[in-house]
XYZ file of C-alpha atoms in Angstrom:
695
model
C -0.212 0.129 -0.275
C 1.501 3.485 -0.813
C 2.296 5.775 1.674
C 1.531 9.987 1.760
C 4.533 12.245 1.875
C 3.458 12.987 5.632
C 3.305 9.094 5.909
C -0.541 9.442 7.184
C -1.915 6.420 6.397
C -5.589 6.383 5.058
C -8.547 3.842 4.484
C -9.017 3.421 1.168
C -12.203 5.415 -0.457
C -15.481 3.377 -0.408
C -17.250 1.775 -3.266
C -19.519 4.754 -3.541
C -15.919 7.108 -4.082
C -16.505 8.964 -0.480
C -13.340 9.125 1.525
C -14.143 8.004 4.948
C -13.324 10.269 7.743
C -11.273 7.727 9.932
C -7.374 8.671 10.167
C -4.407 6.741 11.535
C -2.003 8.998 13.184
C 1.191 6.602 13.333
C 4.064 8.078 11.928
C 6.647 5.787 11.269
C 7.255 1.974 9.885
C 6.558 -0.076 6.719
C 3.614 -2.387 5.619
C 4.579 -4.869 3.525
C 2.609 -7.433 1.749
C 2.432 -11.259 2.866
C 4.330 -12.521 -0.407
C 7.258 -9.842 0.374
C 7.827 -10.849 3.839
C 7.976 -14.635 2.796
C 10.647 -13.658 0.434
C 12.862 -11.694 2.584
C 12.604 -14.459 5.632
C 13.836 -17.137 2.797
C 16.597 -14.497 1.811
C 17.480 -14.270 5.786
C 17.785 -18.022 6.369
C 19.590 -18.436 2.627
C 22.019 -16.344 3.965
C 22.606 -18.138 7.189
C 23.148 -21.008 5.389
C 25.705 -19.403 3.257
C 27.749 -18.174 6.551
C 28.078 -21.927 8.027
C 29.109 -23.435 5.081
C 31.908 -20.530 4.717
C 32.713 -21.112 8.471
C 32.931 -24.868 7.329
C 35.302 -24.865 4.697
C 37.345 -21.946 5.873
C 38.173 -24.299 8.933
C 38.841 -27.238 7.071
C 41.154 -25.287 4.825
C 42.772 -24.515 7.857
C 43.212 -27.673 9.245
C 44.599 -29.156 6.174
C 47.185 -26.282 6.070
C 48.519 -26.992 9.463
C 48.786 -30.631 8.952
C 45.467 -31.630 11.278
C 43.742 -33.538 8.497
C 46.154 -35.324 6.337
C 49.578 -33.941 5.791
C 51.740 -31.567 4.493
C 50.348 -30.395 0.866
C 53.780 -31.122 -0.683
C 52.899 -34.969 0.018
C 54.405 -37.838 -2.249
C 52.099 -38.905 -5.209
C 52.001 -42.289 -4.280
C 50.941 -42.819 -0.965
C 49.308 -40.430 2.252
C 51.748 -39.284 4.128
C 52.147 -40.817 7.994
C 50.811 -39.176 10.586
C 52.144 -39.067 13.564
C 50.946 -41.600 16.935
C 48.694 -40.481 19.041
C 47.103 -37.556 17.390
C 44.217 -35.734 19.382
C 42.261 -36.410 16.719
C 41.322 -39.717 18.094
C 41.485 -39.260 21.784
C 38.049 -38.774 22.110
C 36.608 -41.505 20.472
C 35.374 -44.068 22.657
C 36.729 -46.798 23.136
C 34.265 -48.833 22.154
C 33.953 -47.343 18.771
C 37.528 -47.964 17.878
C 37.098 -51.874 18.542
C 36.668 -53.956 15.130
C 32.986 -55.625 15.188
C 33.243 -59.062 16.595
C 31.232 -60.729 13.816
C 34.121 -61.159 11.541
C 37.629 -62.460 12.492
C 40.767 -63.377 10.540
C 42.147 -66.221 10.526
C 44.952 -66.247 7.598
C 46.699 -63.459 5.740
C 48.446 -64.153 2.627
C 50.654 -60.647 2.256
C 52.703 -59.645 -1.078
C 54.702 -56.464 -0.356
C 56.511 -55.306 -3.408
C 59.268 -52.376 -2.177
C 61.208 -50.278 -3.938
C 64.353 -49.276 -1.440
C 67.239 -47.672 -3.123
C 66.350 -47.978 -7.145
C 67.606 -45.732 -9.224
C 63.988 -45.189 -10.892
C 63.000 -42.238 -12.988
C 59.153 -43.109 -12.253
C 59.390 -41.816 -8.574
C 58.702 -45.002 -6.947
C 61.689 -45.114 -4.816
C 60.915 -45.593 -1.157
C 57.161 -46.530 -1.958
C 56.061 -50.333 -2.237
C 53.116 -51.934 -3.626
C 50.981 -54.705 -2.165
C 47.916 -57.326 -2.192
C 46.649 -59.275 0.909
C 44.312 -62.197 1.117
C 42.243 -62.435 4.204
C 40.497 -65.597 5.550
C 37.728 -64.342 7.197
C 34.744 -66.307 9.250
C 31.542 -64.773 9.932
C 30.359 -65.480 13.079
C 27.089 -63.234 12.973
C 25.280 -62.369 9.691
C 26.578 -58.916 8.522
C 26.434 -57.035 6.012
C 29.675 -54.975 6.431
C 33.308 -55.729 6.997
C 35.686 -53.574 8.685
C 39.175 -53.556 8.923
C 42.393 -50.851 9.933
C 44.139 -49.217 7.365
C 46.176 -45.998 7.917
C 48.332 -44.010 5.369
C 47.608 -46.101 2.901
C 46.006 -46.282 -1.015
C 43.632 -49.076 -0.955
C 42.931 -50.339 -4.313
C 39.455 -49.496 -5.919
C 38.787 -53.191 -6.597
C 38.330 -55.004 -3.328
C 36.434 -58.332 -3.578
C 35.046 -60.596 -0.754
C 34.316 -64.140 -2.130
C 32.878 -67.244 -0.848
C 35.208 -69.877 0.396
C 35.062 -73.091 2.295
C 37.461 -74.791 4.762
C 38.057 -77.599 1.951
C 39.173 -75.006 -0.806
C 41.197 -73.100 1.969
C 43.415 -76.031 3.023
C 43.886 -77.303 -0.698
C 45.087 -73.526 -1.456
C 47.641 -73.559 1.957
C 48.796 -77.037 0.795
C 49.420 -76.164 -2.852
C 51.275 -72.951 -1.877
C 53.584 -74.499 0.692
C 54.340 -77.451 -1.545
C 54.744 -75.120 -4.479
C 58.552 -74.324 -4.733
C 60.093 -74.840 -8.385
C 57.694 -72.299 -10.365
C 59.988 -70.337 -12.424
C 57.460 -67.408 -13.442
C 55.167 -65.681 -10.923
C 51.132 -64.837 -11.967
C 50.729 -61.238 -11.891
C 47.807 -59.312 -10.363
C 46.559 -55.803 -10.609
C 45.868 -53.233 -8.083
C 43.498 -50.359 -9.395
C 43.558 -47.339 -7.620
C 41.507 -44.209 -7.469
C 44.791 -42.219 -8.753
C 46.315 -44.298 -11.054
C 48.252 -42.993 -14.197
C 47.773 -46.374 -16.165
C 47.062 -50.109 -15.859
C 50.763 -51.115 -16.439
C 52.220 -48.954 -13.398
C 49.809 -50.925 -11.449
C 50.537 -54.628 -12.361
C 52.974 -56.340 -9.797
C 54.170 -59.450 -10.563
C 53.498 -62.142 -7.209
C 52.837 -65.612 -6.165
C 48.794 -66.324 -6.297
C 47.144 -68.804 -4.622
C 44.948 -70.719 -6.848
C 41.819 -69.594 -4.920
C 42.208 -66.070 -4.675
C 43.321 -66.234 -8.546
C 39.774 -67.967 -9.355
C 38.198 -65.064 -7.249
C 39.602 -62.506 -8.849
C 38.407 -63.948 -12.438
C 35.220 -65.321 -11.541
C 33.785 -63.087 -8.996
C 30.315 -61.070 -10.447
C 31.366 -57.389 -10.638
C 29.096 -54.940 -9.397
C 27.032 -52.453 -11.742
C 27.928 -49.005 -13.294
C 29.364 -47.019 -10.003
C 28.359 -43.422 -10.008
C 31.342 -42.238 -8.317
C 32.589 -38.859 -7.090
C 35.377 -37.998 -10.158
C 37.837 -36.797 -7.367
C 41.239 -38.641 -6.715
C 41.869 -40.560 -3.808
C 44.317 -38.207 -2.049
C 42.743 -35.211 -2.723
C 39.142 -36.602 -1.412
C 41.037 -37.415 1.881
C 42.084 -33.732 2.050
C 38.545 -32.757 2.129
C 37.137 -34.929 4.681
C 37.630 -37.363 7.291
C 35.440 -40.095 5.524
C 36.067 -41.382 2.360
C 33.152 -42.901 0.580
C 32.390 -44.809 -2.783
C 28.626 -45.913 -3.284
C 27.424 -47.742 -6.531
C 24.021 -47.755 -7.924
C 21.192 -48.413 -5.465
C 20.122 -52.110 -5.316
C 16.547 -52.478 -4.507
C 16.464 -55.413 -1.465
C 15.627 -58.706 -2.706
C 15.844 -62.160 -1.428
C 18.768 -64.012 -2.431
C 19.883 -67.420 -2.547
C 21.926 -68.750 0.304
C 25.628 -68.875 -1.326
C 25.173 -66.138 -3.075
C 28.542 -64.597 -3.747
C 28.547 -60.901 -2.055
C 29.514 -58.056 -3.880
C 30.643 -54.628 -2.465
C 28.060 -52.008 -2.531
C 29.970 -49.134 -1.170
C 33.011 -48.082 1.269
C 33.887 -45.664 4.052
C 37.193 -44.501 4.960
C 36.973 -43.297 8.751
C 40.269 -41.547 9.376
C 40.000 -40.818 12.720
C 39.466 -44.594 14.023
C 41.899 -45.663 10.780
C 39.147 -48.044 9.721
C 37.647 -48.941 6.282
C 34.213 -50.555 6.065
C 32.687 -51.943 3.227
C 29.063 -52.296 2.673
C 28.008 -56.166 0.940
C 25.134 -57.249 -0.801
C 23.865 -59.864 -0.039
C 25.083 -59.993 3.575
C 27.468 -62.528 4.886
C 26.117 -65.788 6.366
C 26.785 -66.958 10.050
C 29.150 -69.859 9.896
C 30.824 -69.113 6.184
C 34.046 -68.333 5.614
C 34.978 -65.803 3.113
C 38.066 -64.472 1.297
C 38.953 -60.472 1.661
C 41.158 -59.071 -0.971
C 42.523 -55.960 -1.342
C 45.097 -54.276 -3.466
C 47.201 -51.299 -1.869
C 50.197 -48.882 -1.718
C 52.307 -47.292 0.468
C 54.765 -45.302 1.530
C 58.394 -46.615 3.497
C 58.769 -43.750 5.749
C 61.122 -42.377 8.006
C 59.313 -42.098 10.990
C 61.165 -45.667 12.693
C 57.483 -46.948 13.158
C 55.187 -48.941 10.502
C 57.266 -50.154 7.312
C 60.104 -47.633 7.415
C 63.377 -47.252 5.885
C 66.669 -46.628 7.764
C 69.962 -45.909 6.359
C 73.711 -46.251 7.534
C 77.178 -45.565 6.431
C 79.280 -48.046 4.663
C 83.178 -48.587 5.458
C 83.710 -46.334 2.424
C 81.552 -43.576 3.309
C 78.543 -44.843 1.115
C 75.016 -44.237 2.230
C 73.632 -47.933 2.523
C 69.491 -48.343 2.570
C 67.612 -50.810 4.545
C 64.101 -51.232 5.678
C 62.586 -52.774 9.020
C 59.170 -52.675 10.696
C 57.788 -51.620 14.084
C 54.271 -53.001 14.375
C 53.480 -52.438 18.138
C 51.165 -51.431 19.379
C 48.953 -50.457 16.619
C 50.949 -49.668 13.552
C 50.939 -52.907 11.438
C 47.727 -51.181 9.716
C 49.972 -48.615 8.411
C 52.054 -51.124 6.487
C 48.846 -53.037 5.385
C 45.062 -53.307 5.809
C 44.462 -56.147 8.431
C 42.370 -56.596 11.613
C 44.803 -54.727 13.955
C 44.245 -55.991 17.479
C 46.076 -58.123 19.522
C 42.816 -60.538 19.767
C 42.693 -61.028 16.156
C 45.387 -63.697 15.813
C 45.352 -65.215 12.619
C 48.734 -66.973 10.410
C 50.557 -65.032 7.835
C 52.227 -66.412 4.921
C 54.434 -63.679 3.390
C 56.073 -63.305 0.288
C 58.607 -59.944 -0.340
C 59.956 -58.998 -3.497
C 63.807 -57.402 -3.394
C 67.079 -56.626 -5.508
C 68.644 -59.577 -6.369
C 71.772 -58.438 -4.294
C 69.984 -57.686 -1.034
C 68.398 -60.109 1.362
C 65.204 -60.334 3.585
C 64.150 -61.678 7.227
C 60.928 -62.340 8.728
C 59.387 -64.285 11.435
C 59.466 -67.634 9.708
C 62.397 -69.085 7.747
C 62.602 -68.370 3.624
C 60.657 -71.494 1.966
C 61.607 -70.655 -1.418
C 63.230 -68.020 -3.661
C 61.467 -67.280 -7.105
C 62.814 -65.419 -9.942
C 60.369 -62.952 -11.573
C 59.235 -62.933 -15.295
C 60.546 -59.850 -17.114
C 62.134 -58.287 -14.001
C 65.429 -60.299 -13.811
C 67.065 -57.644 -11.107
C 64.143 -58.906 -8.481
C 63.278 -61.939 -6.476
C 60.576 -62.924 -4.767
C 61.344 -64.395 -1.229
C 58.604 -66.996 -0.039
C 58.303 -67.577 3.531
C 56.644 -70.586 5.427
C 53.329 -70.052 7.160
C 53.900 -68.457 10.538
C 51.727 -70.054 13.802
C 48.624 -68.062 14.873
C 49.847 -64.898 15.905
C 48.979 -61.299 16.566
C 49.684 -58.570 13.536
C 51.699 -56.285 15.966
C 54.632 -59.594 16.238
C 54.944 -59.680 12.217
C 58.562 -58.375 10.994
C 60.220 -57.884 7.939
C 63.821 -56.331 7.382
C 65.109 -55.635 3.957
C 68.942 -55.170 4.148
C 72.297 -54.924 2.194
C 74.724 -57.973 1.727
C 77.005 -56.563 4.563
C 74.222 -57.247 7.160
C 75.275 -60.496 8.008
C 74.764 -62.942 10.838
C 76.581 -64.891 13.591
C 75.475 -68.703 13.248
C 74.585 -70.724 15.985
C 76.352 -74.324 14.886
C 75.202 -76.341 17.982
C 71.311 -76.394 17.308
C 69.050 -79.319 16.522
C 67.053 -80.415 14.008
C 65.346 -77.344 12.505
C 62.602 -79.454 10.503
C 61.198 -80.247 14.425
C 58.681 -77.727 15.373
C 59.594 -79.068 18.814
C 63.357 -78.578 18.439
C 64.337 -77.655 22.107
C 67.611 -75.424 20.429
C 66.577 -73.965 17.070
C 68.669 -72.369 14.640
C 70.248 -69.393 16.134
C 71.560 -66.307 14.746
C 72.563 -62.869 15.461
C 72.402 -60.385 12.514
C 74.430 -56.782 12.266
C 76.592 -54.778 10.083
C 79.612 -56.601 9.042
C 82.066 -53.939 10.715
C 80.245 -54.263 13.831
C 79.657 -58.260 13.676
C 82.232 -59.137 15.919
C 80.443 -57.052 18.684
C 77.498 -59.505 18.232
C 79.486 -62.481 19.830
C 78.430 -62.076 23.490
C 74.675 -61.963 22.179
C 75.237 -64.939 20.575
C 76.983 -66.871 22.981
C 74.095 -66.195 25.721
C 71.269 -66.173 23.588
C 70.929 -69.845 22.671
C 71.374 -71.041 26.096
C 68.427 -68.721 27.677
C 66.356 -69.711 24.719
C 66.510 -73.409 25.621
C 66.564 -72.495 29.678
C 63.189 -70.955 29.028
C 61.922 -74.154 27.001
C 62.864 -76.106 29.934
C 61.713 -73.491 32.775
C 58.281 -73.952 31.346
C 58.192 -77.499 29.843
C 57.618 -75.726 26.456
C 59.496 -75.867 23.950
C 60.244 -72.917 22.061
C 57.739 -73.420 18.966
C 59.533 -71.948 15.800
C 62.379 -73.332 13.570
C 64.592 -70.387 13.893
C 64.915 -67.509 15.879
C 67.129 -64.324 15.136
C 68.191 -61.237 16.566
C 69.125 -58.107 14.578
C 70.577 -54.848 15.216
C 68.968 -52.020 13.542
C 70.957 -48.620 13.105
C 67.803 -46.728 13.254
C 65.548 -48.274 15.553
C 62.846 -46.297 17.828
C 62.446 -48.567 20.825
C 64.703 -50.395 22.740
C 63.919 -53.547 21.327
C 60.649 -55.226 19.848
C 59.869 -59.175 20.779
C 58.763 -60.081 17.218
C 58.184 -64.139 16.876
C 61.076 -65.564 15.406
C 62.964 -61.953 14.498
C 63.828 -59.969 17.443
C 64.938 -56.075 16.471
C 67.162 -54.359 19.177
C 68.965 -50.719 18.816
C 72.168 -51.528 17.637
C 73.787 -50.262 21.248
C 71.136 -52.741 23.239
C 72.408 -55.923 21.333
C 76.333 -55.658 20.708
C 79.133 -55.204 23.037
C 82.513 -54.649 21.935
C 85.154 -56.212 25.024
C 88.001 -53.797 24.070
C 86.123 -50.467 24.178
C 82.462 -51.167 25.887
C 81.966 -50.493 29.516
C 81.191 -53.492 31.826
C 77.608 -52.236 31.950
C 77.183 -52.318 28.246
C 77.127 -56.630 28.875
C 75.084 -56.129 31.786
C 72.415 -54.207 29.383
C 72.648 -56.817 26.686
C 72.344 -59.839 28.791
C 69.201 -58.349 30.237
C 67.618 -56.932 27.058
C 68.013 -60.276 25.410
C 66.697 -62.469 28.307
C 63.708 -60.112 28.255
C 62.604 -60.136 24.347
C 63.021 -64.025 24.791
C 60.785 -64.400 27.668
C 58.326 -62.511 25.342
C 58.448 -65.666 22.961
C 56.223 -67.428 25.500
C 54.450 -64.561 27.360
C 53.166 -62.253 24.522
C 53.594 -64.243 21.950
C 52.593 -67.970 22.574
C 49.691 -66.523 24.781
C 49.146 -62.813 24.065
C 46.919 -60.311 26.266
C 43.507 -59.873 25.005
C 43.521 -55.931 24.905
C 46.438 -53.553 25.875
C 44.760 -53.114 29.068
C 46.537 -56.157 30.477
C 49.861 -55.253 29.109
C 51.479 -56.057 32.153
C 50.882 -60.006 31.462
C 53.402 -59.441 28.989
C 55.564 -56.756 30.012
C 55.671 -57.588 33.710
C 56.370 -61.245 33.314
C 58.992 -60.484 30.853
C 60.976 -58.046 33.040
C 60.404 -60.884 35.742
C 62.156 -63.419 33.834
C 64.833 -61.636 32.112
C 66.485 -61.867 35.628
C 65.804 -65.377 35.913
C 67.159 -66.127 32.400
C 70.292 -63.968 32.974
C 71.098 -65.299 36.165
C 71.422 -68.943 34.537
C 73.891 -67.695 31.817
C 75.885 -65.532 34.166
C 75.300 -66.738 38.211
C 78.531 -64.585 39.342
C 76.533 -61.653 39.001
C 73.916 -61.909 41.304
C 71.287 -60.683 39.049
C 68.199 -61.560 41.163
C 69.624 -58.988 43.799
C 70.051 -56.412 41.059
C 66.265 -57.070 40.834
C 65.623 -55.050 43.679
C 67.783 -52.089 42.685
C 66.985 -51.964 39.071
C 62.762 -52.977 39.455
C 61.818 -53.029 42.383
C 62.808 -49.426 44.120
C 62.495 -47.612 41.003
C 58.849 -49.216 40.945
C 57.653 -48.419 44.420
C 59.168 -44.701 44.415
C 56.965 -43.994 41.037
C 54.072 -45.989 42.536
C 53.990 -43.762 45.746
C 53.023 -40.545 43.554
C 49.430 -39.587 43.538
C 49.878 -39.938 39.670
C 50.192 -43.638 39.779
C 47.905 -46.437 38.113
C 47.069 -49.585 38.442
C 49.150 -52.034 36.388
C 45.714 -53.527 35.125
C 44.478 -50.282 33.391
C 41.420 -49.376 31.172
C 42.465 -48.342 27.826
C 39.825 -46.051 27.092
C 41.523 -43.904 24.132
C 44.449 -44.585 21.364
C 47.189 -42.277 23.490
C 46.305 -44.355 26.547
C 47.912 -47.632 24.679
C 51.201 -46.096 24.339
C 50.622 -44.466 28.215
C 50.640 -48.357 29.558
C 54.336 -49.027 28.050
C 55.756 -47.477 31.396
C 57.644 -48.510 34.484
C 54.063 -49.477 36.584
C 53.436 -52.060 33.789
C 57.255 -53.388 33.571
C 58.641 -53.157 37.095
C 55.666 -52.832 39.409
C 54.248 -56.082 37.281
C 57.605 -57.845 37.724
C 57.227 -57.046 41.344
C 54.460 -58.624 41.670
C 55.523 -62.010 39.868
C 58.380 -61.871 42.121
C 55.858 -61.637 45.113
C 54.095 -64.447 44.278
C 57.030 -66.533 43.365
C 57.902 -66.117 47.084
C 54.663 -66.544 48.978
C 53.168 -69.212 46.455
C 56.742 -70.756 46.021
C 58.700 -71.376 42.958
C 57.544 -74.716 42.571
C 53.872 -73.573 42.333
C 54.281 -70.685 40.262
C 56.578 -72.373 37.411
C 54.059 -75.244 37.206
C 51.032 -72.867 37.462
C 52.776 -70.388 34.364
C 52.953 -74.033 32.418
C 49.714 -74.872 33.158
C 48.318 -71.360 31.882
C 50.737 -71.285 28.951
C 49.394 -74.975 27.923
C 45.957 -73.882 28.199
C 45.884 -70.679 26.371
C 48.986 -70.989 23.885
C 48.339 -69.468 20.027
C 45.575 -67.880 21.562
C 44.653 -64.882 23.853
C 44.243 -64.560 27.732
C 43.067 -62.230 30.493
C 44.533 -61.394 33.911
C 41.936 -63.756 35.706
C 42.499 -66.529 33.521
C 46.288 -66.302 35.015
C 44.985 -66.265 38.741
C 42.824 -69.412 37.874
C 45.669 -71.339 36.398
C 47.509 -70.789 39.727
C 44.760 -71.382 42.007
C 44.171 -74.592 40.029
C 47.933 -75.680 40.914
C 47.476 -74.593 44.512
C 44.409 -76.814 44.920
C 46.628 -79.835 43.947
C 48.991 -79.401 46.227
C 48.585 -81.193 50.028
C 49.734 -78.220 51.799
C 48.358 -75.088 50.033
C 50.194 -71.582 50.946
C 46.731 -69.774 50.586
C 43.930 -70.661 53.353
C 40.767 -72.356 52.275
C 38.106 -70.734 49.913
C 40.789 -68.098 49.066
C 41.654 -67.860 45.238
C 44.830 -66.015 43.991
C 42.390 -63.651 41.846
C 40.827 -62.497 45.531
C 44.494 -61.764 46.935
C 45.950 -60.318 43.573
C 42.901 -57.964 42.291
C 43.487 -55.877 45.311
C 47.252 -55.582 44.116
C 46.755 -55.155 40.258
C 43.081 -53.092 40.021
C 44.027 -50.572 42.280
C 47.526 -48.382 42.173
C 49.898 -47.759 45.383
C 51.137 -50.270 47.839
C 50.391 -50.200 51.648
C 52.076 -49.439 54.909
C 51.666 -51.455 58.198
C 51.857 -49.540 61.160
C 51.751 -51.736 64.245
C 51.284 -50.158 67.691
C 52.023 -51.886 71.086
C 50.657 -51.677 74.286
C 53.008 -53.181 76.514
C 51.422 -52.845 79.575
C 48.050 -54.403 78.347
C 49.961 -56.951 76.339
C 47.982 -56.016 72.633
C 49.061 -54.507 69.608
C 47.030 -52.335 66.761
C 47.809 -52.820 63.091
C 46.669 -50.076 60.895
C 46.925 -49.842 57.385
C 47.076 -46.597 54.915
C 48.025 -46.704 51.255
C 51.956 -45.171 50.977
C 52.196 -41.772 49.254
C 55.333 -39.917 48.599
C 53.268 -36.764 50.163
C 52.473 -38.855 53.472
C 56.431 -38.856 54.328
C 57.342 -35.386 53.674
């Protein structure tokens, strides 16, 4: 409605043309029509939405530049750069969301790795690797999704899930193990979302019959409506990468219908890939999960990384090694990277013809690669059931040589009490490995006799790595060490170095039983690994160096430091709940190692050494090649006590009842006795000892 210049508004003239006498004296404001009001409201809503979108993308870009999302903008073109461990991004995720669903568990990995360590290649492939893994998985509950771990890897676009059966699986394994005369290796093609050509993604490698059949006969999905964005650029924009197929109407498919991947989601904060499948996997069935991938040989000292040293002539020599504990196997290959997800591993590694490789098991066969005369496949024997963090790989120059123990028994026997034992080091340092070589085999045999369970693998290698972040790592059959923790030169090293070498060697060899043969279900019970290994390192080193009185050194090296730390208010129970990823690394501390060892020593003195030893043997035999919890150990010790005529515990009291008071709460008690000599009485009181209490 128009307004007058004086902003006095009148009613309209009536139908007879006479003006009404009613006036409104309002002197301000505007009247708008209903349509205009709706239009203006929509404009406001649209403006608010645009502001929200701008804020979101500005925040994302800022995170990209600061490295909070994926990494620096000058990242290599072959793989996502590594992320540092324990970033703040995933610490807020509840632990339940970080664990893989239990509907699917793995039982067998067939892993092939084709690394390029120091090749004068012009295609930019140096310090990268291609890989393919076929994982045998068992479905316990019907599900239409499969989740696995992967971090910092390019996952091939063609992921296959094929139905298998136990008969076919056994036939495949048998044929692979018996095949050692092949002269050419079948090829497999890995397709990536940022590929340059098909040829660039074809890697020669051994392929099992079932895996090959799966790749050639599995029905492929229909036309895909994908986002036309490269894998790497897409990762920079979002924490979740997804690929979807054309929606498929829900239909009832006959049992046994091969599943196909209808979508996948990469949740970087959880370090997981989740595949959507149609039809759902059936409970009780076995499937093969085939994944191609590419990765980067990082310089981070964890995952699958590169290392270097100087040769005697000053030349820089490259080598590669692994450090997968606690959660870095997922950075080397797609896997179910939790300690309870044990499986057997069949590994093949390609290498330059003039280099050597090491892994957990002995090499079964070498194989020339057709069309690549400068490279060779090393095929390894199948490992026992073990956790992913225990898989180990070393790729080295020929001057990385071993000292061999010539006194071992039949290496073909899985029950050999003294398997083949070797210590590897750089050629110019190999003489410094003699002491480790002299004590290692004796400690290994002693442990086998102590637990009445012989070391189950056919060989044991100790390797001194020039660049190694941890002090040592107990990989089954291939223990890796920092050079200073394995090598001792009597001409130049102090006696304390010799003491350190025997203790660390004894510690890592004890892990072959506590941690490898029997593994904790989750990192909350890490002390079952580290506490026992720390206690046994003094038992083992005392066996080979009895004049050193190593059991007395335990008090100085372990118990007294543990009591000092445990008196702080910041201490924690030896059995601590791990609620987020950062806490996994935090539990690798003196409480888990030294206090845990002190509690085992306390049990040895209270239950008697004989009961403890036989109880440990009972525990190891019951849970070997599987995972156990703290309560399983207490149960085994209680059963052993009950079989003795004279029990060291009161009737109806279990080891669990006693030890829960020590493992489930931090600190230790101080007992005070107040005697009243006149009354002939005494009062006992107990308080938790704290450092502040005695200040």
